[in-house]
mmCIF file of C-alpha atoms in Angstrom:
data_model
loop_
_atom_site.group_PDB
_atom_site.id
_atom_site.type_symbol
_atom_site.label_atom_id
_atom_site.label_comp_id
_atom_site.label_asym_id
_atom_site.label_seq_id
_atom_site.Cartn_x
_atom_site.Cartn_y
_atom_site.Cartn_z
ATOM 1 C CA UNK O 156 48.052 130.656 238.704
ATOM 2 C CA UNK O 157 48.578 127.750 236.561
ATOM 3 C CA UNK O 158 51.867 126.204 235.682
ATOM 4 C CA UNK O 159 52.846 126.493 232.324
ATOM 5 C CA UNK O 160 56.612 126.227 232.622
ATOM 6 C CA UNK O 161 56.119 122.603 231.233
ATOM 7 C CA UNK O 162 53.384 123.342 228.239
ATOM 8 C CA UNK O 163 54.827 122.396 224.691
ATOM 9 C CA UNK O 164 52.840 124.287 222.130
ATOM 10 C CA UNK O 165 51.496 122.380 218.823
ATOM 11 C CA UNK O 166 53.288 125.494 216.844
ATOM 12 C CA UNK O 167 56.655 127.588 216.214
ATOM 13 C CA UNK O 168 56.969 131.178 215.684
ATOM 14 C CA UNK O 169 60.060 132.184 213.133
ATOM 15 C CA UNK O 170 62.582 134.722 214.575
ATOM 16 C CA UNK O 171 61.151 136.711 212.363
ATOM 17 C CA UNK O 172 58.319 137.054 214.014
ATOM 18 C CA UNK O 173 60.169 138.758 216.758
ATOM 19 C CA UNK O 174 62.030 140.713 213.740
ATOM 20 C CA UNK O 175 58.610 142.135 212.450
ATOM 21 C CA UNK O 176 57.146 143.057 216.289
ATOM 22 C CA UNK O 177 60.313 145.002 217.041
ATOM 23 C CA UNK O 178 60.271 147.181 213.803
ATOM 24 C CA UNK O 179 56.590 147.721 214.302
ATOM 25 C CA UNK O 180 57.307 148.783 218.026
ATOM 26 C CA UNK O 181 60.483 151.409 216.657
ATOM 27 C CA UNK O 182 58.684 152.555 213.659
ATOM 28 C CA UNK O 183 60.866 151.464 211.566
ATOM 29 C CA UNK O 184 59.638 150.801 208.187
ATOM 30 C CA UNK O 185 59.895 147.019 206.419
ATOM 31 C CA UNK O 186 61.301 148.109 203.397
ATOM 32 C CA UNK O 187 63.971 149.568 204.773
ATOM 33 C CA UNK O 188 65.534 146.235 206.348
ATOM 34 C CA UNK O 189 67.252 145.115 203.558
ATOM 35 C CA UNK O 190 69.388 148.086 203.890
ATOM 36 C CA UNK O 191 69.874 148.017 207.377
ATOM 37 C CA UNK O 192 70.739 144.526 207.152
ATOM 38 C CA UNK O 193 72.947 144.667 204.191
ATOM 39 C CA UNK O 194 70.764 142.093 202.303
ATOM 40 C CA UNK O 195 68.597 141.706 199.564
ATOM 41 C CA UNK O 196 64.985 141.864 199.040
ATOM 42 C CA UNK O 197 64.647 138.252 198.223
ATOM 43 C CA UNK O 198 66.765 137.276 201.530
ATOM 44 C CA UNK O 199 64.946 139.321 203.773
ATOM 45 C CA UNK O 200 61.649 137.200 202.725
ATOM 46 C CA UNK O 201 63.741 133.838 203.746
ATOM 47 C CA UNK O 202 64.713 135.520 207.100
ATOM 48 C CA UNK O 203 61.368 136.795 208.172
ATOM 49 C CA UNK O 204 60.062 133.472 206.498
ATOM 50 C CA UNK O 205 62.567 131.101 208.767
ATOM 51 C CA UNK O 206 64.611 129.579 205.714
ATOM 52 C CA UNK O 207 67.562 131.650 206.376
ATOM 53 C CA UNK O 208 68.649 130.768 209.996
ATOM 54 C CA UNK O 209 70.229 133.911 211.945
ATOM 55 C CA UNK O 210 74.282 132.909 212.019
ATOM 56 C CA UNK O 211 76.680 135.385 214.400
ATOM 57 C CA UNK O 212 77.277 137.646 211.921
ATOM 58 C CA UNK O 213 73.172 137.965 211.225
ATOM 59 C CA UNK O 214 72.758 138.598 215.104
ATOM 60 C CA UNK O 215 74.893 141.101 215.001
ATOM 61 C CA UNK O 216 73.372 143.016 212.170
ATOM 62 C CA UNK O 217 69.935 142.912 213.771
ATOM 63 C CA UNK O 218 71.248 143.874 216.899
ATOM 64 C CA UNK O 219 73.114 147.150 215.526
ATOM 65 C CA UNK O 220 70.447 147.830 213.360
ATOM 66 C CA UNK O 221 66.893 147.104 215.325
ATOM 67 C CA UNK O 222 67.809 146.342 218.571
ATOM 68 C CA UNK O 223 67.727 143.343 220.629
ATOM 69 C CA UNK O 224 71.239 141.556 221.836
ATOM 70 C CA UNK O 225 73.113 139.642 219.599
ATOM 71 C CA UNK O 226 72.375 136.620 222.527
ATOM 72 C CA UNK O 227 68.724 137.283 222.481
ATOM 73 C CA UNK O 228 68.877 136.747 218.727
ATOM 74 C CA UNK O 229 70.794 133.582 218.525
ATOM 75 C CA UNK O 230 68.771 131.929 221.215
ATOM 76 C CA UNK O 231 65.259 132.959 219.417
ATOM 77 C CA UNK O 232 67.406 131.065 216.291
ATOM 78 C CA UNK O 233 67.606 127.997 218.621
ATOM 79 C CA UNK O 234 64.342 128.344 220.007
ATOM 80 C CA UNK O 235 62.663 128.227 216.555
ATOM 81 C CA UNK O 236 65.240 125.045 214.991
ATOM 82 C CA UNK O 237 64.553 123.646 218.292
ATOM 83 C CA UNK O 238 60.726 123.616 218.312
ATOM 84 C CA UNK O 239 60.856 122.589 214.561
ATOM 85 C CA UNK O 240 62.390 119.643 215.407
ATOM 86 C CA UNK O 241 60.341 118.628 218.215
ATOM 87 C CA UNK O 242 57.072 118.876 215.932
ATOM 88 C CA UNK O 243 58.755 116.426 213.603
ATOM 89 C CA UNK O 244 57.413 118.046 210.846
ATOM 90 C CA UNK O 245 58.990 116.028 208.490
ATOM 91 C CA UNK O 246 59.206 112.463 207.571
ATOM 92 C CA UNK O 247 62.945 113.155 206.507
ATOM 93 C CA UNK O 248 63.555 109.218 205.540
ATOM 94 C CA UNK O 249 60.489 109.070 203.037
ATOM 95 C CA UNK O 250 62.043 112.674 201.701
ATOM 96 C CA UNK O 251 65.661 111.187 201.376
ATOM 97 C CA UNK O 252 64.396 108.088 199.624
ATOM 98 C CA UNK O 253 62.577 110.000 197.060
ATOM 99 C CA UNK O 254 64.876 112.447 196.622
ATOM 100 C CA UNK O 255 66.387 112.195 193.012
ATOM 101 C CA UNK O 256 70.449 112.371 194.157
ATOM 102 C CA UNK O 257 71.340 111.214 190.273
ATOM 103 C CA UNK O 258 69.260 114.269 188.558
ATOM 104 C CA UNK O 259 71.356 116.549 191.048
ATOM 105 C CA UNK O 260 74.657 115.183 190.729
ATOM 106 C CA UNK O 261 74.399 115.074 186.962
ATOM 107 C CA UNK O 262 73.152 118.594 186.753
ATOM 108 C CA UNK O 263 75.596 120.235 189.137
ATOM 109 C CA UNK O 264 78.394 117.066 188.291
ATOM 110 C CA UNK O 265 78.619 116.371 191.968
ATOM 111 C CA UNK O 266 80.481 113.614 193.289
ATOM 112 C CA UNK O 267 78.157 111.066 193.858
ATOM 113 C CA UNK O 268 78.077 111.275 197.731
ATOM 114 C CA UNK O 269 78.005 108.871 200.321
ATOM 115 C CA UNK O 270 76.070 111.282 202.603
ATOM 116 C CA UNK O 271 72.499 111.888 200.979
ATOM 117 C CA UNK O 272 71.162 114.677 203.586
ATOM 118 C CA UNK O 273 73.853 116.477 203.579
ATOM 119 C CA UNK O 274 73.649 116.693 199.810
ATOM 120 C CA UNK O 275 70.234 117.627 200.167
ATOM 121 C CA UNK O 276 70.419 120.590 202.576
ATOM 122 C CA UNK O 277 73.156 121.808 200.492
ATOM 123 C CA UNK O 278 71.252 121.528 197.284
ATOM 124 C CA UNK O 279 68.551 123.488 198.731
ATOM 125 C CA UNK O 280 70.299 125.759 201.344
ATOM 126 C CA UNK O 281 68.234 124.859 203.889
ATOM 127 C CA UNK O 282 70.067 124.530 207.230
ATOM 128 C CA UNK O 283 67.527 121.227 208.378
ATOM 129 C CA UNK O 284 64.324 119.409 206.992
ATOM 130 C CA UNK O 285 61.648 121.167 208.826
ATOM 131 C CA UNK O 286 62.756 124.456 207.559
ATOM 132 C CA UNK O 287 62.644 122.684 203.919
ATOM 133 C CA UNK O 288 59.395 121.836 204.114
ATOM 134 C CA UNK O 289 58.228 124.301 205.733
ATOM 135 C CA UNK O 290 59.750 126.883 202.929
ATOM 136 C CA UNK O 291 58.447 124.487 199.616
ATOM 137 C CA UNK O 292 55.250 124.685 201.520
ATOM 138 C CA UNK O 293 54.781 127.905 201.605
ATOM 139 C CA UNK O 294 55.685 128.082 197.868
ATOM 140 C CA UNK O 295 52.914 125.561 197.309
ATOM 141 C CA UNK O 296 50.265 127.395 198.728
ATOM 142 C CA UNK O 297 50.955 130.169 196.339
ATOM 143 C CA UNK O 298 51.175 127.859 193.113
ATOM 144 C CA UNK O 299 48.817 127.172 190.663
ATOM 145 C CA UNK O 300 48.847 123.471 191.049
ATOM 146 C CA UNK O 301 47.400 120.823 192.461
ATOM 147 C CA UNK O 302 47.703 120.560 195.963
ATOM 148 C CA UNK O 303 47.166 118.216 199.051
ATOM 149 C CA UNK O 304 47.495 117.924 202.318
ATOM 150 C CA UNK O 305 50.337 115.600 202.654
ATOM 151 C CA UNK O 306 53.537 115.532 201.429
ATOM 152 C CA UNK O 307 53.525 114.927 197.505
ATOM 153 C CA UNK O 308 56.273 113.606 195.966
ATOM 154 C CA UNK O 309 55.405 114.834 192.650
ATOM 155 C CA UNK O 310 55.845 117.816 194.993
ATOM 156 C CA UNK O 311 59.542 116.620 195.443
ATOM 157 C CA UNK O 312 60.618 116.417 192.333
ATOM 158 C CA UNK O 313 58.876 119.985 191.575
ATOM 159 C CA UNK O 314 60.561 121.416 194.335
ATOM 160 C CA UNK O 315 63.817 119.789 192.755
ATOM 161 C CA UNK O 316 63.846 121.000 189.816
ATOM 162 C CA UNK O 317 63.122 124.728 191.074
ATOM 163 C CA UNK O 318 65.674 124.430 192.882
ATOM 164 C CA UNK O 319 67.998 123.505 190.160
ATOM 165 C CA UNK O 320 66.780 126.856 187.934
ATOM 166 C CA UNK O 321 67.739 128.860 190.666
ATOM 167 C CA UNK O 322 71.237 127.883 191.153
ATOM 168 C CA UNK O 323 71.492 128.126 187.030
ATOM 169 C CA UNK O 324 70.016 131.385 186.938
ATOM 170 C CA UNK O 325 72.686 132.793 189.373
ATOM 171 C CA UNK O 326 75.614 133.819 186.931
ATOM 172 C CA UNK O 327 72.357 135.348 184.309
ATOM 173 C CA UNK O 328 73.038 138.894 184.453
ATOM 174 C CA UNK O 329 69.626 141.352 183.257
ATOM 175 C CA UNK O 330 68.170 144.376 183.212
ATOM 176 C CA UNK O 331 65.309 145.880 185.383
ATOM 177 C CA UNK O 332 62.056 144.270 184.681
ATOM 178 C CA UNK O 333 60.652 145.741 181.648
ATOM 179 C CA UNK O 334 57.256 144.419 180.555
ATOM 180 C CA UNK O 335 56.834 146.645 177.694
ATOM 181 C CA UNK O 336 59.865 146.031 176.431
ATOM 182 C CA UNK O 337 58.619 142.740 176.457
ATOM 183 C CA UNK O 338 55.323 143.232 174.778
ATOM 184 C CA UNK O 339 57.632 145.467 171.809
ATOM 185 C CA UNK O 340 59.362 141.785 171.419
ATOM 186 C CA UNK O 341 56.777 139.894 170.726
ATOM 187 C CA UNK O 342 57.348 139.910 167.109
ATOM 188 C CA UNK O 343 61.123 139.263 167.509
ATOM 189 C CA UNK O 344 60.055 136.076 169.080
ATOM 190 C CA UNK O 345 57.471 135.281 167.315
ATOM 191 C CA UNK O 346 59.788 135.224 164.280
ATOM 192 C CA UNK O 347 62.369 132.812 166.248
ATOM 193 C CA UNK O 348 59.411 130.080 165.625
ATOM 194 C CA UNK O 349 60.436 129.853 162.805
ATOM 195 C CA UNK O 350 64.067 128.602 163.803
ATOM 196 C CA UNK O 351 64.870 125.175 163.301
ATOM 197 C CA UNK O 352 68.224 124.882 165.803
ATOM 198 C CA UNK O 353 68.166 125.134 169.387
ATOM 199 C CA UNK O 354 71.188 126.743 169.053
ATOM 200 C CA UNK O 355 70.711 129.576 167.673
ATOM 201 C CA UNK O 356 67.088 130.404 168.923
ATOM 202 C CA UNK O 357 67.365 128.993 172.855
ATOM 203 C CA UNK O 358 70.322 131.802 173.351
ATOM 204 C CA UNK O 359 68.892 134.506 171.394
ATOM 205 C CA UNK O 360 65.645 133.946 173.738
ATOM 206 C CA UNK O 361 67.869 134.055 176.887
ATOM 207 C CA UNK O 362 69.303 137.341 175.036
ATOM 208 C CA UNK O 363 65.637 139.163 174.839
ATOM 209 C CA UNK O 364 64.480 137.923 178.161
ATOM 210 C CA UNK O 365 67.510 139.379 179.801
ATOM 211 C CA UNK O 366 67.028 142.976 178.005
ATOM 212 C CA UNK O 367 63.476 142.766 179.290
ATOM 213 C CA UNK O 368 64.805 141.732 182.841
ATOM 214 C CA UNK O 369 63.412 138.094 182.489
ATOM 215 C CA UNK O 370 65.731 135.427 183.618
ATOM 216 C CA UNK O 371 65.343 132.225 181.219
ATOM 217 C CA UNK O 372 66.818 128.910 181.843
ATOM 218 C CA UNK O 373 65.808 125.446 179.882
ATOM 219 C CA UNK O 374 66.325 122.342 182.162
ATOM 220 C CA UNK O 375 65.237 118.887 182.174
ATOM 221 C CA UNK O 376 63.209 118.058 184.706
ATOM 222 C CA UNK O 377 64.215 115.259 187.145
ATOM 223 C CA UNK O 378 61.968 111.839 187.405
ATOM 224 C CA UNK O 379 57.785 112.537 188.270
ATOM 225 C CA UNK O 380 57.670 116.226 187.368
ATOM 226 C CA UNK O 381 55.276 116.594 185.081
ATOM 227 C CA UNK O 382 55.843 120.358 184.264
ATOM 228 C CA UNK O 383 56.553 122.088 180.931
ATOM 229 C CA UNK O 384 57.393 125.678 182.075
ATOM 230 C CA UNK O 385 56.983 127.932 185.133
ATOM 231 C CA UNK O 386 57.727 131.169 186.202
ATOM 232 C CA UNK O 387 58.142 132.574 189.403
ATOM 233 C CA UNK O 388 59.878 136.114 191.058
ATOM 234 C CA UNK O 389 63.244 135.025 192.152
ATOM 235 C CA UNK O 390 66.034 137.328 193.723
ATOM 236 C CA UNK O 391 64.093 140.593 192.288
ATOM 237 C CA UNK O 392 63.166 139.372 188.968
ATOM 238 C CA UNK O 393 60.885 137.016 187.574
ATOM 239 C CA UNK O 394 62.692 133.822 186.322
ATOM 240 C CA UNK O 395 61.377 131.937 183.039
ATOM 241 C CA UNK O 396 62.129 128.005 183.084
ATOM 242 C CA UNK O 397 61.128 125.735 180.544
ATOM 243 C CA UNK O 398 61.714 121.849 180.332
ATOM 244 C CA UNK O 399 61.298 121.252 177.063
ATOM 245 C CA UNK O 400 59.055 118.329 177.801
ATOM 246 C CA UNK O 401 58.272 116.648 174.705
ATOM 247 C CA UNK O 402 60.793 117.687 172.733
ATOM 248 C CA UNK O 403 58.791 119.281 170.089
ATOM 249 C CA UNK O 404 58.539 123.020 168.623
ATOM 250 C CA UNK O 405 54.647 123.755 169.115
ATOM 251 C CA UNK O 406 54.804 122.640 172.393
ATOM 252 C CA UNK O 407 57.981 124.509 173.648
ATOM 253 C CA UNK O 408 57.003 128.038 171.483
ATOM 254 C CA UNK O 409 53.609 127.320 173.214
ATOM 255 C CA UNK O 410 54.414 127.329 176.810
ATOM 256 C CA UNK O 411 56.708 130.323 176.143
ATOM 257 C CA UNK O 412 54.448 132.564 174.831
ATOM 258 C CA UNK O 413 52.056 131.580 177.427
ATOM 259 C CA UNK O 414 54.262 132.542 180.502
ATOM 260 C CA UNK O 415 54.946 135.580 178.115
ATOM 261 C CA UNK O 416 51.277 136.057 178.746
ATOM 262 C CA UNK O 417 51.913 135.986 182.887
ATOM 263 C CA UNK O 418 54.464 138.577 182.443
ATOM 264 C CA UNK O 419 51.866 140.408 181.009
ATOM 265 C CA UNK O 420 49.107 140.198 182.003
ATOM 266 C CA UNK O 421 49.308 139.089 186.180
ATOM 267 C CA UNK O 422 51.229 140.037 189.236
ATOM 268 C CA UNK O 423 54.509 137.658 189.497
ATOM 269 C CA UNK O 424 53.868 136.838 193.221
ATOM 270 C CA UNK O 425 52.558 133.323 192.724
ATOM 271 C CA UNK O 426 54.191 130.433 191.144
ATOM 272 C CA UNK O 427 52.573 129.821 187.406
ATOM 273 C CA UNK O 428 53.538 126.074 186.662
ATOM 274 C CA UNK O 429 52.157 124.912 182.910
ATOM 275 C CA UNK O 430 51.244 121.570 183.072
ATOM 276 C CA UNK O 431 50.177 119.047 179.841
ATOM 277 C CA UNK O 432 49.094 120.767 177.050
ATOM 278 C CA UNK O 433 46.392 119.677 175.962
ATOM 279 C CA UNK O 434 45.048 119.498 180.109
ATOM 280 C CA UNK O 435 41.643 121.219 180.104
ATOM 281 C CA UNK O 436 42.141 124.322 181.652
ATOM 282 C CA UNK O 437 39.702 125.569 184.380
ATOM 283 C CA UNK O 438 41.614 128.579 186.022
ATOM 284 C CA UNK O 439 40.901 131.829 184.373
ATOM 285 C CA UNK O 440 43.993 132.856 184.842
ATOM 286 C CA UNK O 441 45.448 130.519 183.047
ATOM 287 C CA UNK O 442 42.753 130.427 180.511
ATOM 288 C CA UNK O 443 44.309 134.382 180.090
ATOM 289 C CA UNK O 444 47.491 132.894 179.563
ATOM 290 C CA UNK O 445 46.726 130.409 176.830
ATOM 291 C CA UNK O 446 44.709 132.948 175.253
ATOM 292 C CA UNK O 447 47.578 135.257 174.864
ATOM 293 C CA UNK O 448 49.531 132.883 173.079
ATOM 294 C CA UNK O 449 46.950 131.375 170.889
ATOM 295 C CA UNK O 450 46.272 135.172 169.829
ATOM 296 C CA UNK O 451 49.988 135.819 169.308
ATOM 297 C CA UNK O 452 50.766 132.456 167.337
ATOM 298 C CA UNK O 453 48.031 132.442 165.426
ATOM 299 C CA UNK O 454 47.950 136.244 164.441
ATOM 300 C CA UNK O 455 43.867 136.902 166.562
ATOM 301 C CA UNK O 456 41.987 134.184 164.257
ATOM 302 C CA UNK O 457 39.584 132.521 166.460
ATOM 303 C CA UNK O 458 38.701 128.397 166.394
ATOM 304 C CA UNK O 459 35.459 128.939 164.214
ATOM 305 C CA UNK O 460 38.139 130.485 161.322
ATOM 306 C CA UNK O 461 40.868 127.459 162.143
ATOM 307 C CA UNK O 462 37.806 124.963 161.441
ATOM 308 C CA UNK O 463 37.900 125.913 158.119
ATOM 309 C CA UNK O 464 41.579 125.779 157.188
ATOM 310 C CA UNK O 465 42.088 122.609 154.607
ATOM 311 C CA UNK O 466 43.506 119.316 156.399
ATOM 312 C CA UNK O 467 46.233 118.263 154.210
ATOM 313 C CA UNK O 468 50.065 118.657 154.354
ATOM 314 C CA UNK O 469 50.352 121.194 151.589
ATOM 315 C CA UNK O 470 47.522 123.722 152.516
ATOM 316 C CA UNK O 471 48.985 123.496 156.346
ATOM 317 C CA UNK O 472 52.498 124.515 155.478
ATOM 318 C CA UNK O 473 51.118 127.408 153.303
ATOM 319 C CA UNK O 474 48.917 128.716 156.412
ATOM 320 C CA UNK O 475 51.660 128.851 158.648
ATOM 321 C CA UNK O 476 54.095 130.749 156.760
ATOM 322 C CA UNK O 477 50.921 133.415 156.704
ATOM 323 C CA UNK O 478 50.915 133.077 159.832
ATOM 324 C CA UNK O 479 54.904 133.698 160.401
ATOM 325 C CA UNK O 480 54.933 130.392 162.489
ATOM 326 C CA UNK O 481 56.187 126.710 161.783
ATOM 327 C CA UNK O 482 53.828 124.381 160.488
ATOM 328 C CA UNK O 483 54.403 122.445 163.465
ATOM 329 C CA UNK O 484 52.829 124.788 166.206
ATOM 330 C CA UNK O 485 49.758 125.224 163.906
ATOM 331 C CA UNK O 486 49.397 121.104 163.609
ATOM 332 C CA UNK O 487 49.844 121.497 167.636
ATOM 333 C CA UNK O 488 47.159 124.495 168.050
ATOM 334 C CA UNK O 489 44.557 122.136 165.636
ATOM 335 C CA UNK O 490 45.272 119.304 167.956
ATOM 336 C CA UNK O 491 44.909 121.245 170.873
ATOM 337 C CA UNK O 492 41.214 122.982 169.665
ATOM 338 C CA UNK O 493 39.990 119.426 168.610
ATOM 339 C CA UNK O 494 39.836 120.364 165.201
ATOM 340 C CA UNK O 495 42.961 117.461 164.094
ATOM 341 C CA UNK O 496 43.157 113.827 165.972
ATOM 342 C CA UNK O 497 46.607 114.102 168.311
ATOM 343 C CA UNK O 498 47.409 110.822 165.432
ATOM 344 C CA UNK O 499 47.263 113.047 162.489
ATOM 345 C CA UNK O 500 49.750 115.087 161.139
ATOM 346 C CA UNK O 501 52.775 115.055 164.135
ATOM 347 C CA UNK O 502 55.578 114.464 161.240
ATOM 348 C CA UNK O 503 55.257 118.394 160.415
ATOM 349 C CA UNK O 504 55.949 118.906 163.959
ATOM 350 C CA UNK O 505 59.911 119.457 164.771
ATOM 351 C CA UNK O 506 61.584 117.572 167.285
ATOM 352 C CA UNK O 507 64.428 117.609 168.882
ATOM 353 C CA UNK O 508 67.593 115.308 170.909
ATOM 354 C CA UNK O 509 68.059 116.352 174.752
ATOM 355 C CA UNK O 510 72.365 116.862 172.848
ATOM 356 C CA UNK O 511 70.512 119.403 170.675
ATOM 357 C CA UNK O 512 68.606 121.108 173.225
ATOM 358 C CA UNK O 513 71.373 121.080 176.182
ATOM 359 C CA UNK O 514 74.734 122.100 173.492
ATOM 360 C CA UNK O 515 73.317 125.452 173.979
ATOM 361 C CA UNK O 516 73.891 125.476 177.967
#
């Protein structure tokens, strides 16, 4: 027989791994873990996943619940933090160095602290840096976005930023998920284009979304994160953020209506990130998106019928109060269709001071 006492596999199985065999060996059904466990959907996912490491009290559950001794569990928990470490999955100095501490502790108004990891595993509740990369990994390969091998830090300061929505969307209380209700306030946002204050439109928003069972949360991104909006299922419901990048109405009514058009029209199981806007756009399903909103903003006319609205100032402001929009989201949807030079016409545009955007928080 040959000796394998001393073999060190290239890989690492999560506990729950073991988790998954054990209820397929009792019958027991997934779904009804959570339960069991006395945890939520969204927390099972990180168990079974290997972000959420198995504490005493975790053990316990499992043990009581599905079997297995509360030792056997806590040992498979060292087993797996074990064998993450010894693949040295993670080049944790290059992460610390490029992680943005100042965009955290102004966000969250840490102290600015002298420790940097243990800022960072806090930040992202992640017990060490293998199971941090492995979880943002795992998120990547499900985003629409583009991807590499190595370790991105564009990927960083995405993963950063996520982070931060989900710790703001944590006191947001909604309804169930409601994506008719949405579609029936389309109008009622549509109508908010026409706004002029943050103030009074960015809370009314997080007021519709929240009746629909949307989450929405505006926040700056940190340093290299070239994102305008995403939205992704988080703790049971699908969470809306939006940077504001650029500062400007068409762009920020844009990117709204087009994760509107996610809600709508896809399953909320991947990450949707919207990138520049005026990117071409290859992906049909976010050729869907962008579709939805130009068809919303610009009441169904098509590009041949924008190529013959008038260019000046005047005839512009007329067409979009026909259209029930600001004049600055049609300037942005000519720009964007090639029809108007990105030079012409940007002073009809709003725009907007990151103290006017962020008194509304």
């Amino acid at each position: 027989m040959t000796q394998l006492s001393s073999f060190k596999a290239n890989w690492c199985s999560t506990p729950g791994s073991s988790i998954l065999d054990l209820i397929e060996h009792k019958n027991i059904p997934k779904a009804t873990l959570p339960s069991l466990l006395n945890i939520s959907i969204s927390a099972l996912e990180d168990l079974l996943n290997g972000f959420k490491p198995i504490d005493d009290h975790m053990a316990e559950n499992l043990s009581n619940s599905i079997g297995g001794s509360i030792d056997f569990w806590i040992k498979r928990e060292k087993q797996y933090r074990d064998d993450l470490k010894r693949l040295q999955l993670v080049p944790k100095e290059e992460v610390l160095k490029n992680f943005d501490t100042e965009y955290v502790i102004q966000s969250f108004n840490f102290f600015n602290p002298k420790n940097t990891e243990k800022l960072f595993l806090s930040f992202f509740d992640t017990p060490d840096f293998p199971s941090w990369k492995n979880k943002y990994e795992m998120l990547f390969q499900r985003t629409l976005f583009k991807k590499s091998e190595k370790l991105d830090f564009k990927k960083l300061s995405l993963a950063t930023w996520l982070r931060a929505a989900e710790i703001h969307s944590k006191s947001i209380v909604v309804e169930n998920l409601d994506t008719s209700k949405l579609i029936a306030s389309l109008d009622e946002i549509k109508e908010l284009t026409k706004e002029k204050d943050p103030k009074i439109f960015i809370p009314l928003l997080k007021d519709i979304f929240a009746k629909c069972g949307i989450k929405f949360v505006v926040l700056r991104t940190p340093t290299g994160c070239p994102v305008s909006g995403a939205i992704r299922l988080y703790d049971n419901n699908p969470l809306l953020i939006l940077s504001f990048r650029f500062r400007t109405d068409d762009h920020f009514w844009f990117t709204i209506f087009h994760e509107i058009g996610h809600l709508v029209q896809h399953q909320i199981d991947e990450l949707y990130l919207e990138k520049e806007l005026n990117e071409k756009e290859t992906d049909i399903i976010e050729k869907e998106a962008n579709l939805f909103a130009e068809r919303i903003l610009l009441s169904g006319l098509d590009s041949t019928e924008l190529e013959r609205f008038p260019i000046n100032h005047r005839d512009l402001i007329r067409r979009a109060v026909r259209l029930n929009i600001s004049p600055g989201i049609l300037v942005g949807q000519l720009q964007h269709h090639g029809i108007v030079s990105y030079q012409h016409f940007n002073n009809l545009k709003r725009r907007y001071t990151w103290e006017e955007i962020f008194s509304t928080q």
